Amino acid sequence: MQETLKRLEQDAMSALEKADSLERTREIEGEYLGRNGHITMILRGMKDLSDEEKRVVGPLCSATRTTLEEHFAKKIKIFEDKALAKELSKEFFDTTIPSSTRPLGHIHPLSQLQEEVERIFSQMGFTVTDGPEIESEHYNFESLNIPKDHPARDMQDTFFIQEKDDADHGRMVLRTQTSPVQIRAMEKYGAPLRLIVPGRVFRFEATDASHDSMFYQVEGLLIDKDISLAHLKGVLAEFLTRLFGKPVKVRFRPGYFPFVEPGLEVDFSCLLCEGKGCRVCKHSGWMEFMGAGMVHENVLKAGGIDSKEYQGWAFGFGLTRLVMMRYGIDDIRLLTNGDLRFNKQF
Ligand code: DAH
């Protein structure tokens, strides 16, 4: 029996060696390992053997079958691979042609800076909020202590989008500043408050390199008990230092805005010369940054906040101007004209 097996294995192997096609290999496989193949028949005949014989022949038979199965599988794979390679060689495939790539979109420098500003103020406990871009005269002016016919209205040239006067809210305008959101937030949340408002504002301006009819501002408002301008100075210095990644100093000068008293102009130390004086800061060592001040009593009143108990400060700066200062952009119109050659640089 053992010899029969040995011989069968040798026969199968030499037949396999001679096989020169996939079909022929499959045929020989059938002859030995198929349903009525030689090896299969021996395995099937095992049941007639004595237990002792089974113990010897059984494992031998299985081993022979496994060996043959492996050899057949190997040879079949060789033929199949060859067939596949032949199939593929019919199609010409030039692996040196550059693939077509889809250009990735990318975040506008204004949005990048806005996200950074939001992140830093959030870390300092400020809420980020917004309000409508189409606003009433009431919110945009009156509630901010800028009464009708007050000369301060001329500080901001306004797009009026409604002729008729509403008794309570006046005409509708495109908001000229983010400050009206101060009142909306006071009405909605009451005191204490700590928030920033990034957003678009609109001015009826002739466009040039430093003026556009739309730009971005960030409003800030903090209302609580025992608040002073020292807190404002600290918050702004911390904000600018985190934003620019190096120590920045802040300076206050007196300024006029109807909704604050006292009102301030805020400068920060020139980023380029760090206060020594250079061409960028016109040799002053300082960059003009924004308007700010202690929130006017009338404004707190308009927002429904008890000015005996609470006080606070507010500020407003131009996000668009800050982007321009940061990257040395000399024409505001570049930011909104949609030219990808510009946008891709940031
Ligand atoms: N709204 C002012 C503007 O657009 C900027 C401003 C100044 C905002 C002083 C403030 C502030 O909150 O206190 O020119």
Short mmCIF file of N, CA and C in Angstrom, two decimals, residues 1 5 110 127 166 196 212 271 277 288 293 309 337-338:
data_model
loop_
_atom_site.label_atom_id
_atom_site.label_comp_id
_atom_site.label_asym_id
_atom_site.label_seq_id
_atom_site.Cartn_x
_atom_site.Cartn_y
_atom_site.Cartn_z
N MET A 1 0.82 -1.21 0.00
CA MET A 1 0.00 0.00 0.00
C MET A 1 0.85 1.27 0.00
N LEU A 5 1.16 4.09 -2.96
CA LEU A 5 1.03 5.54 -2.75
C LEU A 5 2.24 6.30 -3.28
N LEU A 110 -9.19 86.30 5.99
CA LEU A 110 -10.09 86.97 6.93
C LEU A 110 -10.74 85.95 7.87
N THR A 127 -18.11 84.90 25.14
CA THR A 127 -19.01 84.21 24.23
C THR A 127 -18.87 84.83 22.84
N ASP A 166 -40.42 103.95 10.62
CA ASP A 166 -41.26 103.21 11.56
C ASP A 166 -41.21 103.96 12.89
N ILE A 196 -17.92 88.70 22.37
CA ILE A 196 -17.40 89.39 21.17
C ILE A 196 -18.36 89.12 20.02
N ASP A 212 -13.69 100.39 1.74
CA ASP A 212 -14.58 99.55 0.95
C ASP A 212 -15.97 99.69 1.53
N LEU A 271 4.52 96.17 15.62
CA LEU A 271 5.00 94.79 15.59
C LEU A 271 6.38 94.70 14.97
N GLY A 277 10.17 102.81 16.56
CA GLY A 277 9.85 103.76 15.48
C GLY A 277 10.41 103.27 14.16
N GLU A 288 -2.37 102.43 15.24
CA GLU A 288 -3.75 102.69 15.65
C GLU A 288 -4.56 101.42 15.50
N GLY A 293 -14.09 102.19 25.23
CA GLY A 293 -14.45 103.09 26.32
C GLY A 293 -15.36 102.41 27.32
N GLU A 309 -25.84 99.39 39.41
CA GLU A 309 -25.27 98.13 39.88
C GLU A 309 -24.13 97.64 38.98
N ASN A 337 -12.08 90.58 -3.92
CA ASN A 337 -12.32 90.51 -5.36
C ASN A 337 -12.30 89.08 -5.92
N GLY A 338 -12.08 88.10 -5.04
CA GLY A 338 -12.23 86.71 -5.46
C GLY A 338 -11.12 86.20 -6.36
#
